[in-house]
Short mmCIF file of C-alpha atoms and ligand atoms in Angstrom, two decimals:
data_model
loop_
_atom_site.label_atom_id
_atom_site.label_comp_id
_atom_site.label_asym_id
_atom_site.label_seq_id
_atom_site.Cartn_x
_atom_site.Cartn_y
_atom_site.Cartn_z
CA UNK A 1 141.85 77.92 170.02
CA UNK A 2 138.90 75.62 170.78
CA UNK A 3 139.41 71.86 171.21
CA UNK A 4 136.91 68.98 170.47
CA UNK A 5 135.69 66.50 173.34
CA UNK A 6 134.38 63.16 172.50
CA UNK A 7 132.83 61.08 175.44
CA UNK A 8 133.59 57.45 174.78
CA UNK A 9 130.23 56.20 177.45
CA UNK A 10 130.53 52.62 176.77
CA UNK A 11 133.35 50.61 174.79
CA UNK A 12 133.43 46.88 174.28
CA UNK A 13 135.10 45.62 177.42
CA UNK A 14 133.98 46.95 180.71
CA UNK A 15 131.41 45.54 182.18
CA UNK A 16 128.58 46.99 185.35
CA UNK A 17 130.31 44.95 187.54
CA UNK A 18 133.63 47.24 186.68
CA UNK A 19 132.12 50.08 187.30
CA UNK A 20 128.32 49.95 187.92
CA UNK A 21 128.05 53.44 186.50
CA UNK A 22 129.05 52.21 183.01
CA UNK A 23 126.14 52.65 179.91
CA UNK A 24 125.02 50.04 178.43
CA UNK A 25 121.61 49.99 177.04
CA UNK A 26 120.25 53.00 174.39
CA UNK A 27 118.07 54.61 177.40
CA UNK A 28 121.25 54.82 179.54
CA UNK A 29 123.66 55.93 176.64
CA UNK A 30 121.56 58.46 175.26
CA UNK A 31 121.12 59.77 179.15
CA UNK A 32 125.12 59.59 179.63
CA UNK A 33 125.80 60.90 176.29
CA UNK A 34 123.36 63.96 176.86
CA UNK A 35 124.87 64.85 179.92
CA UNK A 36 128.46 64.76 178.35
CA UNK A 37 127.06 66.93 176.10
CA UNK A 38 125.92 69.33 178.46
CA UNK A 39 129.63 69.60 180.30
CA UNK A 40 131.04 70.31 176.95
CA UNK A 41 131.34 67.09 174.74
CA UNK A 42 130.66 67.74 170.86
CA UNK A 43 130.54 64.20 169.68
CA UNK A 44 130.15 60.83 171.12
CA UNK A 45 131.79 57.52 170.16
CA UNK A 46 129.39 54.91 170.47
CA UNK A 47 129.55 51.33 171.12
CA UNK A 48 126.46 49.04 171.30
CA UNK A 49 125.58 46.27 173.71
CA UNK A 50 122.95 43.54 173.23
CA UNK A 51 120.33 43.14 176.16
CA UNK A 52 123.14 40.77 177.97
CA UNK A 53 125.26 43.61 177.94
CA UNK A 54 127.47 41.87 175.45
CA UNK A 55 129.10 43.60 172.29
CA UNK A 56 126.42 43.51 169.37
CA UNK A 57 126.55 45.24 165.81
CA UNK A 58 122.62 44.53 166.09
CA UNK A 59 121.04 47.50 163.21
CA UNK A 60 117.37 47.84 165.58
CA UNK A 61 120.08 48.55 168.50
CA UNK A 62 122.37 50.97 166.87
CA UNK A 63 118.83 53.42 165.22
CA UNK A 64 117.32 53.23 168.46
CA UNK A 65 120.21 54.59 170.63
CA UNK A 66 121.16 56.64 167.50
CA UNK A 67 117.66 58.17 167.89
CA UNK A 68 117.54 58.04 171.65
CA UNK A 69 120.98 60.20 171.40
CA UNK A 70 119.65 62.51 168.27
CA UNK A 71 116.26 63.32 170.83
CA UNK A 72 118.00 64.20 174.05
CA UNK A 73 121.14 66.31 172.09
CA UNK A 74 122.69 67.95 168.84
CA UNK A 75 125.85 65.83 169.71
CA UNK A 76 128.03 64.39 166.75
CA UNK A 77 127.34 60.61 166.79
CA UNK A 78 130.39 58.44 166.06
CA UNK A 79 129.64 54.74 166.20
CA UNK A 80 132.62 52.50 166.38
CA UNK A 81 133.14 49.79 163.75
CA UNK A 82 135.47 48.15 166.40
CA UNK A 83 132.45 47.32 168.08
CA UNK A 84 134.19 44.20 169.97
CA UNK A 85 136.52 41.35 169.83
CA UNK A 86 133.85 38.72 169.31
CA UNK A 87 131.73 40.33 166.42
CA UNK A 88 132.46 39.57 162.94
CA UNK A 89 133.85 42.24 160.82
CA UNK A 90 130.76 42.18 157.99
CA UNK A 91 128.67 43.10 160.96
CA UNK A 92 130.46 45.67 162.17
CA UNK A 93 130.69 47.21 158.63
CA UNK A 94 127.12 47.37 158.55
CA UNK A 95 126.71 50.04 160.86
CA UNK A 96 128.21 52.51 158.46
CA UNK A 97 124.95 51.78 156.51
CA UNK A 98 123.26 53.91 159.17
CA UNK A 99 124.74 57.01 157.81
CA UNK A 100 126.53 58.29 161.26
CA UNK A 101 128.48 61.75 160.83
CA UNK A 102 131.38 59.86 161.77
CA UNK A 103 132.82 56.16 162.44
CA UNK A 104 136.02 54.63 163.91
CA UNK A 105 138.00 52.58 160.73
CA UNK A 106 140.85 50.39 162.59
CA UNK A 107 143.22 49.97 160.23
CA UNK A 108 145.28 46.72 161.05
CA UNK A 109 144.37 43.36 162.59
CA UNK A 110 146.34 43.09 166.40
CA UNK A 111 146.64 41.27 169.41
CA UNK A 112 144.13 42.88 172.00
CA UNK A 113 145.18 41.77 175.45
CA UNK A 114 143.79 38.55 175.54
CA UNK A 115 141.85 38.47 172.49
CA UNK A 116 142.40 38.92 169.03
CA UNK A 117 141.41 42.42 166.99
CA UNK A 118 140.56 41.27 163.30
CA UNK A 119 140.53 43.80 160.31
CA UNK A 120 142.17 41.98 157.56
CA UNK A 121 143.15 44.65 155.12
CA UNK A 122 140.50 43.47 152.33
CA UNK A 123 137.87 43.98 154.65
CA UNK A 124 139.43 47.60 155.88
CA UNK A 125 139.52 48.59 152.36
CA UNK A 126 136.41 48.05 151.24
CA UNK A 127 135.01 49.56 155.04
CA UNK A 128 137.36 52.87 154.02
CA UNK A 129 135.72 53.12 150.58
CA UNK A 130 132.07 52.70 151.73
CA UNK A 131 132.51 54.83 154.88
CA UNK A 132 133.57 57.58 152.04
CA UNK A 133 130.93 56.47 149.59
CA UNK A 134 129.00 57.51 152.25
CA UNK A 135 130.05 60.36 154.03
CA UNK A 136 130.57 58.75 156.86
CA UNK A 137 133.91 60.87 158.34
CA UNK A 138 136.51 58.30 159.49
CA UNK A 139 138.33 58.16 162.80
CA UNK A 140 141.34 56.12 162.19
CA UNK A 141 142.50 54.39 165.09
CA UNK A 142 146.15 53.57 165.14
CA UNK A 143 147.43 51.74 168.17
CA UNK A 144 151.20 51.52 166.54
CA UNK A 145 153.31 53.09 164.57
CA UNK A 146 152.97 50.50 161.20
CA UNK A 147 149.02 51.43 161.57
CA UNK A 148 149.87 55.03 160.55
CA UNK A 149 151.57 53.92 157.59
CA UNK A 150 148.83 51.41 156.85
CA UNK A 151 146.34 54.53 156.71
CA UNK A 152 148.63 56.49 154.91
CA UNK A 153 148.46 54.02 152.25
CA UNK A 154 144.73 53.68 152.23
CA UNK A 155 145.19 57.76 152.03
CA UNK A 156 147.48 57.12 148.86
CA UNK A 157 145.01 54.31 147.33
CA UNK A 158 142.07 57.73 147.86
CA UNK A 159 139.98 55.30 149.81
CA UNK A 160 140.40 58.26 152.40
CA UNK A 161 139.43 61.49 150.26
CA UNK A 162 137.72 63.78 153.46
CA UNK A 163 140.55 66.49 154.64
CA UNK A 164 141.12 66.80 157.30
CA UNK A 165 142.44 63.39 158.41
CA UNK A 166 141.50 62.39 161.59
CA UNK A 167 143.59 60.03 163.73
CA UNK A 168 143.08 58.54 167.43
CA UNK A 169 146.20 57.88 168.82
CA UNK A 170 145.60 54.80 170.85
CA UNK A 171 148.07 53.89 173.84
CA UNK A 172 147.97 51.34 176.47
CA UNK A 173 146.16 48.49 174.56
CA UNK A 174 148.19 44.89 175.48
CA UNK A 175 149.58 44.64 171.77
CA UNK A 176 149.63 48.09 170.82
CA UNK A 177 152.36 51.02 172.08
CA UNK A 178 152.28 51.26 175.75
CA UNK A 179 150.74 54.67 177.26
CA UNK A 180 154.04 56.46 177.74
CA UNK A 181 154.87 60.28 176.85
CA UNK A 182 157.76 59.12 174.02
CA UNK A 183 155.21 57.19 172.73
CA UNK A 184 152.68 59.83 172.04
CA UNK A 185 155.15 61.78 170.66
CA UNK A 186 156.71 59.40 168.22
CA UNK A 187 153.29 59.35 167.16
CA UNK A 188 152.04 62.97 166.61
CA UNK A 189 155.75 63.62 165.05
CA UNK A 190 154.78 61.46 162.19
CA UNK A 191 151.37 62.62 161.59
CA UNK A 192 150.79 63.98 157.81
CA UNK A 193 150.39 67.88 157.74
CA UNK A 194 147.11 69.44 158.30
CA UNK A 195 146.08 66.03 160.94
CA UNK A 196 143.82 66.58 163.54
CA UNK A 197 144.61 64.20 166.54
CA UNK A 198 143.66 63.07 169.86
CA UNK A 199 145.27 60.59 172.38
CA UNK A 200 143.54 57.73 173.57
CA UNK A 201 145.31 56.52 176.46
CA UNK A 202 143.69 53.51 178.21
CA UNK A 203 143.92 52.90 182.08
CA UNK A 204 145.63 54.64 184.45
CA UNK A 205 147.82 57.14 182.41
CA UNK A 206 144.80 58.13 180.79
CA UNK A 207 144.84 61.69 182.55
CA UNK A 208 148.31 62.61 182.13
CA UNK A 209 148.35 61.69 178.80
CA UNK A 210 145.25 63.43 177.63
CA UNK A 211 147.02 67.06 179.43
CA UNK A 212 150.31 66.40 177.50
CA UNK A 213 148.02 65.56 174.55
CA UNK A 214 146.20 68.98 175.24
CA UNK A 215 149.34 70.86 175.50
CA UNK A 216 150.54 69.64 172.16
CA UNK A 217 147.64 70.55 170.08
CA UNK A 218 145.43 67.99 170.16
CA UNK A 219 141.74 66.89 170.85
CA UNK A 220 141.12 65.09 173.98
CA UNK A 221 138.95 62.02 174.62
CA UNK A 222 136.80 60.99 177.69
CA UNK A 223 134.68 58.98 179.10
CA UNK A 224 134.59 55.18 180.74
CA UNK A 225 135.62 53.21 177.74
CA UNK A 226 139.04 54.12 178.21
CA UNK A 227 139.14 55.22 182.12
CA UNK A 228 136.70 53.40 184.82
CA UNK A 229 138.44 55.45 187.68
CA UNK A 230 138.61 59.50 188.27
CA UNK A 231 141.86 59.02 190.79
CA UNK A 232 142.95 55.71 192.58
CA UNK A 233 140.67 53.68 194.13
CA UNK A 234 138.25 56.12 193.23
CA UNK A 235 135.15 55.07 190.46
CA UNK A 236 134.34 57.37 188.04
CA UNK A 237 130.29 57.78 189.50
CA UNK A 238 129.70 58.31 185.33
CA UNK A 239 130.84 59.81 182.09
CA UNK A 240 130.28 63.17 183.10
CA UNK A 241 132.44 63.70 185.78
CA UNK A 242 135.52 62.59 183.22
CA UNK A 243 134.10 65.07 180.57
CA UNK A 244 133.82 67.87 183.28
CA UNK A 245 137.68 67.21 184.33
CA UNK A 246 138.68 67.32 180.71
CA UNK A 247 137.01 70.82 180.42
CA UNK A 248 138.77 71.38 183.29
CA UNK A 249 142.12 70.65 182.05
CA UNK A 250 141.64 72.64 178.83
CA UNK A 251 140.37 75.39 180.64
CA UNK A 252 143.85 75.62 182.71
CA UNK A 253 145.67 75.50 179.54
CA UNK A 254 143.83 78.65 178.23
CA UNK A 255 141.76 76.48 175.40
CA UNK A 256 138.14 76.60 174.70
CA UNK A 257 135.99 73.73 174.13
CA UNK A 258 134.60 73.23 171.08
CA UNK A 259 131.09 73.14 170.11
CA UNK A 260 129.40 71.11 167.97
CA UNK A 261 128.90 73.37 165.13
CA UNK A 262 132.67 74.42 165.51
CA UNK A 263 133.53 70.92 165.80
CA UNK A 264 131.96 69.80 162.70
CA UNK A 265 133.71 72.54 160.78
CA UNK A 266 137.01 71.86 162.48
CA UNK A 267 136.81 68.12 161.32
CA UNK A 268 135.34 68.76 158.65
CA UNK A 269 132.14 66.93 158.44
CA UNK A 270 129.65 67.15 155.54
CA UNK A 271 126.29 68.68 155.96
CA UNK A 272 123.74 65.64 156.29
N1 KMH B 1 138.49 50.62 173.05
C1 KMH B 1 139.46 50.85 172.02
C2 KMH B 1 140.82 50.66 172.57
C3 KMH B 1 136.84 51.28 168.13
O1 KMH B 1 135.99 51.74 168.84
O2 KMH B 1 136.79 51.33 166.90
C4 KMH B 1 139.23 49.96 170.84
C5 KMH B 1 137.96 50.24 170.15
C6 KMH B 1 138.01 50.52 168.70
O3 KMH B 1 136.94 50.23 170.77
ZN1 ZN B 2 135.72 52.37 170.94
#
């Protein structure tokens, strides 16, 4: 059995002074996504940052590191819609206009540690719909146990007609389910038949919960967006170590790593 890696390079929250090995401008991504590629990564979740290094939905931004990534690597782009706290939700639809194989749909609004996560459900239907106007394969992000029901729904409504579905478990989020092992399994327990599934869990039990994720069938995520350390007091010197250890831990487990061709099929993206 293979298993699909996505390197998350970026996310919306970390900044260089966090870990100056962090991404954050399309040169740099593209670099850190084509490495991650090269240990074994088959698609790459991509957030954008302005030239301030702040969150940005800005179109020029998202082609150019779209291109920048498409040069350097046959990678699966996935940009995220979450994009940040601070960016309004009609910008962050936008970016499905860009035609990405895949994109993150959140399905509820949330508190967000400090911050607030909007994605009023209006605005999530109408995202579902286009994102499946277009092609554009969904990622649904559920950081609690009512946001599986709230995609189930949008399932029920067909705003979500590509089989498989594909769900992110998120965990560790202040205002989402906390990054524990009952947690995760409350979660994949629920999952419709036929789901395909990987844990998200941000901060420090991000490695132990990615192996018990492994070891229960699912996908596995990597990359500093979710984990700016490799071990305690220990930066992560870039994406590609974390990619490398999740090979790693598949590897031990006696499951192969997926690449992109088999990871399109086994999500089952359209031909673009
Ligand atoms: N960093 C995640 C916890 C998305 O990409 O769509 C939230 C997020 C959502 O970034
Ligand atoms: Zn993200």
């Amino acid at each position: 059995m293979s298993v699909v890696i996505t390197v998350a390079p970026t996310g919306p929250i970390a900044s260089k002074e966090d870990n100056p090995n962090l991404p954050t401008q399309p040169e740099e991504i593209a670099d850190a996504v084509a490495l991650a590629h090269s240990a074994g990564a088959a698609v790459a979740h991509i957030h954008l940052r302005d030239s301030e290094d702040r969150p940005t939905a800005d179109l020029d931004i998202a082609r150019r590191t779209m291109d920048l990534i498409t040069e350097r690597c046959p990678i699966l782009i996935q940009l995220s819609t979450g994009v940040g706290l601070t960016v309004p939700f009609e910008e962050r639809e936008a970016l499905v206009g860009l035609r990405p194989q895949m994109a993150t749909l959140n399905p509820c609004s949330m508190s967000f540690g400090s911050g607030e996560f909007r994605n009023p459900p209006a605005d999530v239907r109408r995202l579902a719909g286009r994102m499946r106007d277009l092609g554009v394969k969904p990622e649904l992000e559920i950081y609690d146990t009512g946001h599986l029901d709230a995609c189930l729904r949008l399932c029920d409504e067909g705003l979500l007609d590509d089989e498989p579905l594909q769900f992110s478990i998120v965990l560790g989020v202040a205002g989402g389910m906390a990054a524990t092992p009952d947690n995760l399994l409350t979660l994949v327990r629920r999952l419709p038949d036929g789901a395909i599934w990987q844990v998200i869990a941000i901060g420090r039990r991000n490695l132990e919960l990615t192996a018990i994720g492994l070891a229960l069938g699912g996908n596995a995520r990597a990359g500093l967006e979710d984990v700016l350390y490799l071990r305690k007091g220990e930066l992560s010197p870039g994406n590609q170590p974390l990619v490398e250890r999740t090979v790693e831990l598949a590897s031990s487990l006696d499951l192969g790593v997926a690449t992109v061709d088999e990871a399109a099929a086994l999500l089952g993206l359209q031909k673009q």
